[in-house]
Amino acid sequence: MDKTFKLVNDEEARVLFGRHDENLKAIEREFDVKVTARGENLTIGGDGKKVENASKLFEQLLDIIRMGRAVHQHEILYAIKALQGSPNIDLHSIYLDKIDIMSKKLFVTPKTAGQKAYVDAIRQFDIVFGIGPAGTGKTYLAMAMAINALKLGHVSRIVLTRPAVEAGESLGFLPGDLEEKISPYLRPLYDALYEMMDLDKVERFLARGVIEVAPLAFMRGRTLNDSFIILDEAQNATAEQMKMFLTRLGFDSKAVITGDLTQSDLPGGRAVGLVQSQEVLKEIEGIKFTYFSGDDVVRHELVQDIIRAYERYNGK
């Protein structure tokens, strides 16, 4: 069985094929089909069902490209996995979802179906939990949504927090004053900020208190109104800290809690607060739990294999 697509121009072919035809090679490998490009025609050949599945990918990719969205090889790999898991998935809804941020980068987009569901949940619910392995974009997308909310005037400030849990070294033995001891725990939050906003704007917002970065313990006793609050690395929060954080939410505020249940630094390696919250809060309307899998990892493709290997090992 063969299926032929007609390309509009050389630029469309360049984006679709990728550098050195790397996109076409990836599609051939993953769908077990033969892709041949001759002039303006692109032909897919092979087993009927495999050609049909590959054609669904090409149809949607061409639509997305014709709307002005460049598609990279790693995104094509995510799209292939998404289609293999859900043949009727709408890739347009994922790749054309643009989160406007305060940067020359202009916008952030979800890369997988799981990330798209997470972004939609943040839009819809006031408290969202993002639970899953490292590299799935939990913190990155939450940060993008926070900056977007600030830019659009939906909130007046962003509050970023993490538990300062000792992982191998005691805080008391680290050099410096309290701020210098805690700073390394918060560094990943600053890194995400600087990636999404211009340096001078970040510094200005930090100085004015429009953006606040602080350890979770510093949240006690506060009420956070008109704020977008992110609790990162929530697997390191105790049950008491989780309750304390969730009850800080004030009027016109939104909270996102991210965590990886497999990477807790609490004594005994148990993500106590995050595990308990799933049971305690599951019946409350307005709270949404979203879960990521290895298919949502958007780092080097080997990271997906590493996560699955650990899942198989721990499953034993």
PDB file of C-alpha atoms in Angstrom, residues 141-288:
ATOM      1  CA  LEU A 141       5.465  24.173  32.345  1.00  0.00           C
ATOM      2  CA  ALA A 142       4.178  25.316  35.744  1.00  0.00           C
ATOM      3  CA  MET A 143       6.691  28.173  35.612  1.00  0.00           C
ATOM      4  CA  ALA A 144       5.565  29.085  32.081  1.00  0.00           C
ATOM      5  CA  MET A 145       1.932  29.148  33.203  1.00  0.00           C
ATOM      6  CA  ALA A 146       2.839  31.290  36.225  1.00  0.00           C
ATOM      7  CA  ILE A 147       4.674  33.839  34.069  1.00  0.00           C
ATOM      8  CA  ASN A 148       1.805  33.835  31.594  1.00  0.00           C
ATOM      9  CA  ALA A 149      -0.692  34.506  34.404  1.00  0.00           C
ATOM     10  CA  LEU A 150       1.460  37.383  35.650  1.00  0.00           C
ATOM     11  CA  LYS A 151       1.829  38.825  32.145  1.00  0.00           C
ATOM     12  CA  LEU A 152      -1.924  38.687  31.525  1.00  0.00           C
ATOM     13  CA  GLY A 153      -2.681  40.280  34.904  1.00  0.00           C
ATOM     14  CA  HIS A 154      -4.473  37.216  36.304  1.00  0.00           C
ATOM     15  CA  VAL A 155      -2.212  37.372  39.373  1.00  0.00           C
ATOM     16  CA  SER A 156      -0.044  40.101  40.863  1.00  0.00           C
ATOM     17  CA  ARG A 157       2.849  37.928  41.987  1.00  0.00           C
ATOM     18  CA  ILE A 158       4.548  34.551  41.706  1.00  0.00           C
ATOM     19  CA  VAL A 159       5.683  32.578  44.746  1.00  0.00           C
ATOM     20  CA  LEU A 160       8.142  29.722  44.180  1.00  0.00           C
ATOM     21  CA  THR A 161       9.030  27.354  46.987  1.00  0.00           C
ATOM     22  CA  ARG A 162      10.818  24.082  47.689  1.00  0.00           C
ATOM     23  CA  PRO A 163      11.471  21.993  50.799  1.00  0.00           C
ATOM     24  CA  ALA A 164      15.086  22.460  51.927  1.00  0.00           C
ATOM     25  CA  VAL A 165      15.729  18.801  52.683  1.00  0.00           C
ATOM     26  CA  GLU A 166      19.229  17.590  53.413  1.00  0.00           C
ATOM     27  CA  ALA A 167      20.396  15.040  50.846  1.00  0.00           C
ATOM     28  CA  GLY A 168      23.687  13.602  52.013  1.00  0.00           C
ATOM     29  CA  GLU A 169      25.016  16.762  53.658  1.00  0.00           C
ATOM     30  CA  SER A 170      23.843  18.482  56.801  1.00  0.00           C
ATOM     31  CA  LEU A 171      22.857  22.117  56.399  1.00  0.00           C
ATOM     32  CA  GLY A 172      24.715  22.918  59.589  1.00  0.00           C
ATOM     33  CA  PHE A 173      28.014  21.818  58.093  1.00  0.00           C
ATOM     34  CA  LEU A 174      27.623  23.752  54.846  1.00  0.00           C
ATOM     35  CA  PRO A 175      29.547  27.062  54.652  1.00  0.00           C
ATOM     36  CA  GLY A 176      27.912  30.497  54.879  1.00  0.00           C
ATOM     37  CA  ASP A 177      24.918  32.061  56.580  1.00  0.00           C
ATOM     38  CA  LEU A 178      21.358  30.690  56.401  1.00  0.00           C
ATOM     39  CA  GLU A 179      20.626  32.315  53.016  1.00  0.00           C
ATOM     40  CA  GLU A 180      23.831  30.914  51.517  1.00  0.00           C
ATOM     41  CA  LYS A 181      23.104  27.458  52.926  1.00  0.00           C
ATOM     42  CA  ILE A 182      19.580  27.400  51.460  1.00  0.00           C
ATOM     43  CA  SER A 183      20.407  28.986  48.089  1.00  0.00           C
ATOM     44  CA  PRO A 184      21.560  25.741  46.372  1.00  0.00           C
ATOM     45  CA  TYR A 185      18.187  24.123  47.086  1.00  0.00           C
ATOM     46  CA  LEU A 186      16.396  26.941  45.269  1.00  0.00           C
ATOM     47  CA  ARG A 187      18.827  27.244  42.339  1.00  0.00           C
ATOM     48  CA  PRO A 188      16.709  25.144  39.912  1.00  0.00           C
ATOM     49  CA  LEU A 189      13.800  27.560  40.375  1.00  0.00           C
ATOM     50  CA  TYR A 190      16.026  30.518  39.513  1.00  0.00           C
ATOM     51  CA  ASP A 191      17.366  28.636  36.489  1.00  0.00           C
ATOM     52  CA  ALA A 192      13.854  28.149  35.116  1.00  0.00           C
ATOM     53  CA  LEU A 193      13.047  31.816  35.733  1.00  0.00           C
ATOM     54  CA  TYR A 194      16.115  33.076  33.885  1.00  0.00           C
ATOM     55  CA  GLU A 195      15.329  30.801  30.948  1.00  0.00           C
ATOM     56  CA  MET A 196      11.835  32.237  30.518  1.00  0.00           C
ATOM     57  CA  MET A 197      12.359  35.902  31.374  1.00  0.00           C
ATOM     58  CA  ASP A 198      14.960  38.509  30.524  1.00  0.00           C
ATOM     59  CA  LEU A 199      17.631  38.842  33.214  1.00  0.00           C
ATOM     60  CA  ASP A 200      16.896  42.479  34.080  1.00  0.00           C
ATOM     61  CA  LYS A 201      13.173  41.773  34.388  1.00  0.00           C
ATOM     62  CA  VAL A 202      13.771  38.843  36.753  1.00  0.00           C
ATOM     63  CA  GLU A 203      16.044  40.959  38.947  1.00  0.00           C
ATOM     64  CA  ARG A 204      13.548  43.831  38.973  1.00  0.00           C
ATOM     65  CA  PHE A 205      10.630  41.562  39.898  1.00  0.00           C
ATOM     66  CA  LEU A 206      12.653  39.844  42.634  1.00  0.00           C
ATOM     67  CA  ALA A 207      13.655  43.197  44.118  1.00  0.00           C
ATOM     68  CA  ARG A 208      10.033  44.419  44.116  1.00  0.00           C
ATOM     69  CA  GLY A 209       8.634  41.178  45.514  1.00  0.00           C
ATOM     70  CA  VAL A 210       6.602  40.475  42.377  1.00  0.00           C
ATOM     71  CA  ILE A 211       8.474  37.170  42.270  1.00  0.00           C
ATOM     72  CA  GLU A 212       9.465  35.479  45.518  1.00  0.00           C
ATOM     73  CA  VAL A 213      11.655  32.384  45.877  1.00  0.00           C
ATOM     74  CA  ALA A 214      11.795  30.869  49.361  1.00  0.00           C
ATOM     75  CA  PRO A 215      12.105  27.578  51.240  1.00  0.00           C
ATOM     76  CA  LEU A 216       8.843  25.862  52.118  1.00  0.00           C
ATOM     77  CA  ALA A 217       9.369  26.453  55.854  1.00  0.00           C
ATOM     78  CA  PHE A 218       9.090  30.222  55.186  1.00  0.00           C
ATOM     79  CA  MET A 219       5.478  29.799  54.006  1.00  0.00           C
ATOM     80  CA  ARG A 220       4.157  29.063  57.513  1.00  0.00           C
ATOM     81  CA  GLY A 221       1.653  31.581  58.899  1.00  0.00           C
ATOM     82  CA  ARG A 222       1.078  33.369  55.574  1.00  0.00           C
ATOM     83  CA  THR A 223      -1.996  33.853  53.388  1.00  0.00           C
ATOM     84  CA  LEU A 224      -1.168  34.213  49.701  1.00  0.00           C
ATOM     85  CA  ASN A 225      -3.779  36.222  47.804  1.00  0.00           C
ATOM     86  CA  ASP A 226      -3.730  37.053  44.082  1.00  0.00           C
ATOM     87  CA  SER A 227      -0.728  34.759  43.611  1.00  0.00           C
ATOM     88  CA  PHE A 228       0.478  31.902  41.441  1.00  0.00           C
ATOM     89  CA  ILE A 229       2.283  29.545  43.829  1.00  0.00           C
ATOM     90  CA  ILE A 230       4.499  26.629  42.808  1.00  0.00           C
ATOM     91  CA  LEU A 231       5.662  24.007  45.299  1.00  0.00           C
ATOM     92  CA  ASP A 232       8.486  22.142  43.583  1.00  0.00           C
ATOM     93  CA  GLU A 233      10.058  18.838  44.688  1.00  0.00           C
ATOM     94  CA  ALA A 234       6.982  18.135  46.815  1.00  0.00           C
ATOM     95  CA  GLN A 235       8.118  14.542  47.399  1.00  0.00           C
ATOM     96  CA  ASN A 236      10.424  16.078  50.034  1.00  0.00           C
ATOM     97  CA  ALA A 237       7.544  17.688  51.969  1.00  0.00           C
ATOM     98  CA  THR A 238       6.300  16.017  55.132  1.00  0.00           C
ATOM     99  CA  ALA A 239       2.582  15.470  55.688  1.00  0.00           C
ATOM    100  CA  GLU A 240       2.509  18.460  58.034  1.00  0.00           C
ATOM    101  CA  GLN A 241       4.319  20.690  55.531  1.00  0.00           C
ATOM    102  CA  MET A 242       1.957  19.675  52.724  1.00  0.00           C
ATOM    103  CA  LYS A 243      -1.098  20.572  54.804  1.00  0.00           C
ATOM    104  CA  MET A 244       0.546  23.850  55.819  1.00  0.00           C
ATOM    105  CA  PHE A 245       1.310  24.748  52.200  1.00  0.00           C
ATOM    106  CA  LEU A 246      -2.134  23.894  50.828  1.00  0.00           C
ATOM    107  CA  THR A 247      -3.831  26.022  53.475  1.00  0.00           C
ATOM    108  CA  ARG A 248      -1.787  29.098  52.480  1.00  0.00           C
ATOM    109  CA  LEU A 249      -3.955  29.567  49.369  1.00  0.00           C
ATOM    110  CA  GLY A 250      -5.815  32.874  49.444  1.00  0.00           C
ATOM    111  CA  PHE A 251      -8.358  34.580  47.192  1.00  0.00           C
ATOM    112  CA  ASP A 252      -7.741  34.717  43.431  1.00  0.00           C
ATOM    113  CA  SER A 253      -4.745  32.405  43.749  1.00  0.00           C
ATOM    114  CA  LYS A 254      -3.626  29.240  42.029  1.00  0.00           C
ATOM    115  CA  ALA A 255      -1.216  26.564  43.273  1.00  0.00           C
ATOM    116  CA  VAL A 256       0.745  23.904  41.404  1.00  0.00           C
ATOM    117  CA  ILE A 257       2.491  21.120  43.313  1.00  0.00           C
ATOM    118  CA  THR A 258       5.116  19.061  41.486  1.00  0.00           C
ATOM    119  CA  GLY A 259       6.908  15.943  42.622  1.00  0.00           C
ATOM    120  CA  ASP A 260       8.476  12.606  41.776  1.00  0.00           C
ATOM    121  CA  LEU A 261       7.421   9.828  44.144  1.00  0.00           C
ATOM    122  CA  THR A 262      10.562   7.826  43.321  1.00  0.00           C
ATOM    123  CA  GLN A 263      13.077  10.507  44.339  1.00  0.00           C
ATOM    124  CA  SER A 264      12.293  11.468  47.919  1.00  0.00           C
ATOM    125  CA  ASP A 265      15.132  12.650  50.197  1.00  0.00           C
ATOM    126  CA  LEU A 266      13.009  12.268  53.331  1.00  0.00           C
ATOM    127  CA  PRO A 267      14.240   9.751  55.923  1.00  0.00           C
ATOM    128  CA  GLY A 268      13.376   6.277  54.683  1.00  0.00           C
ATOM    129  CA  GLY A 269      12.931   7.610  51.144  1.00  0.00           C
ATOM    130  CA  ARG A 270       9.147   7.981  51.566  1.00  0.00           C
ATOM    131  CA  ALA A 271       7.339  10.902  49.880  1.00  0.00           C
ATOM    132  CA  VAL A 272       5.025  11.179  52.891  1.00  0.00           C
ATOM    133  CA  GLY A 273       3.216  14.459  52.185  1.00  0.00           C
ATOM    134  CA  LEU A 274       2.763  13.832  48.471  1.00  0.00           C
ATOM    135  CA  VAL A 275       1.576  10.247  48.959  1.00  0.00           C
ATOM    136  CA  GLN A 276      -0.886  11.194  51.698  1.00  0.00           C
ATOM    137  CA  SER A 277      -2.309  14.129  49.720  1.00  0.00           C
ATOM    138  CA  GLN A 278      -3.464  11.810  46.941  1.00  0.00           C
ATOM    139  CA  GLU A 279      -5.631   9.873  49.370  1.00  0.00           C
ATOM    140  CA  VAL A 280      -6.845  12.782  51.486  1.00  0.00           C
ATOM    141  CA  LEU A 281      -7.731  15.178  48.653  1.00  0.00           C
ATOM    142  CA  LYS A 282      -8.960  12.843  45.903  1.00  0.00           C
ATOM    143  CA  GLU A 283     -12.665  13.664  46.418  1.00  0.00           C
ATOM    144  CA  ILE A 284     -12.328  17.462  46.509  1.00  0.00           C
ATOM    145  CA  GLU A 285     -13.637  19.289  43.458  1.00  0.00           C
ATOM    146  CA  GLY A 286     -11.294  22.004  42.265  1.00  0.00           C
ATOM    147  CA  ILE A 287      -8.185  19.909  42.912  1.00  0.00           C
ATOM    148  CA  LYS A 288      -6.707  17.965  40.006  1.00  0.00           C
TER     149      LYS A 288
END
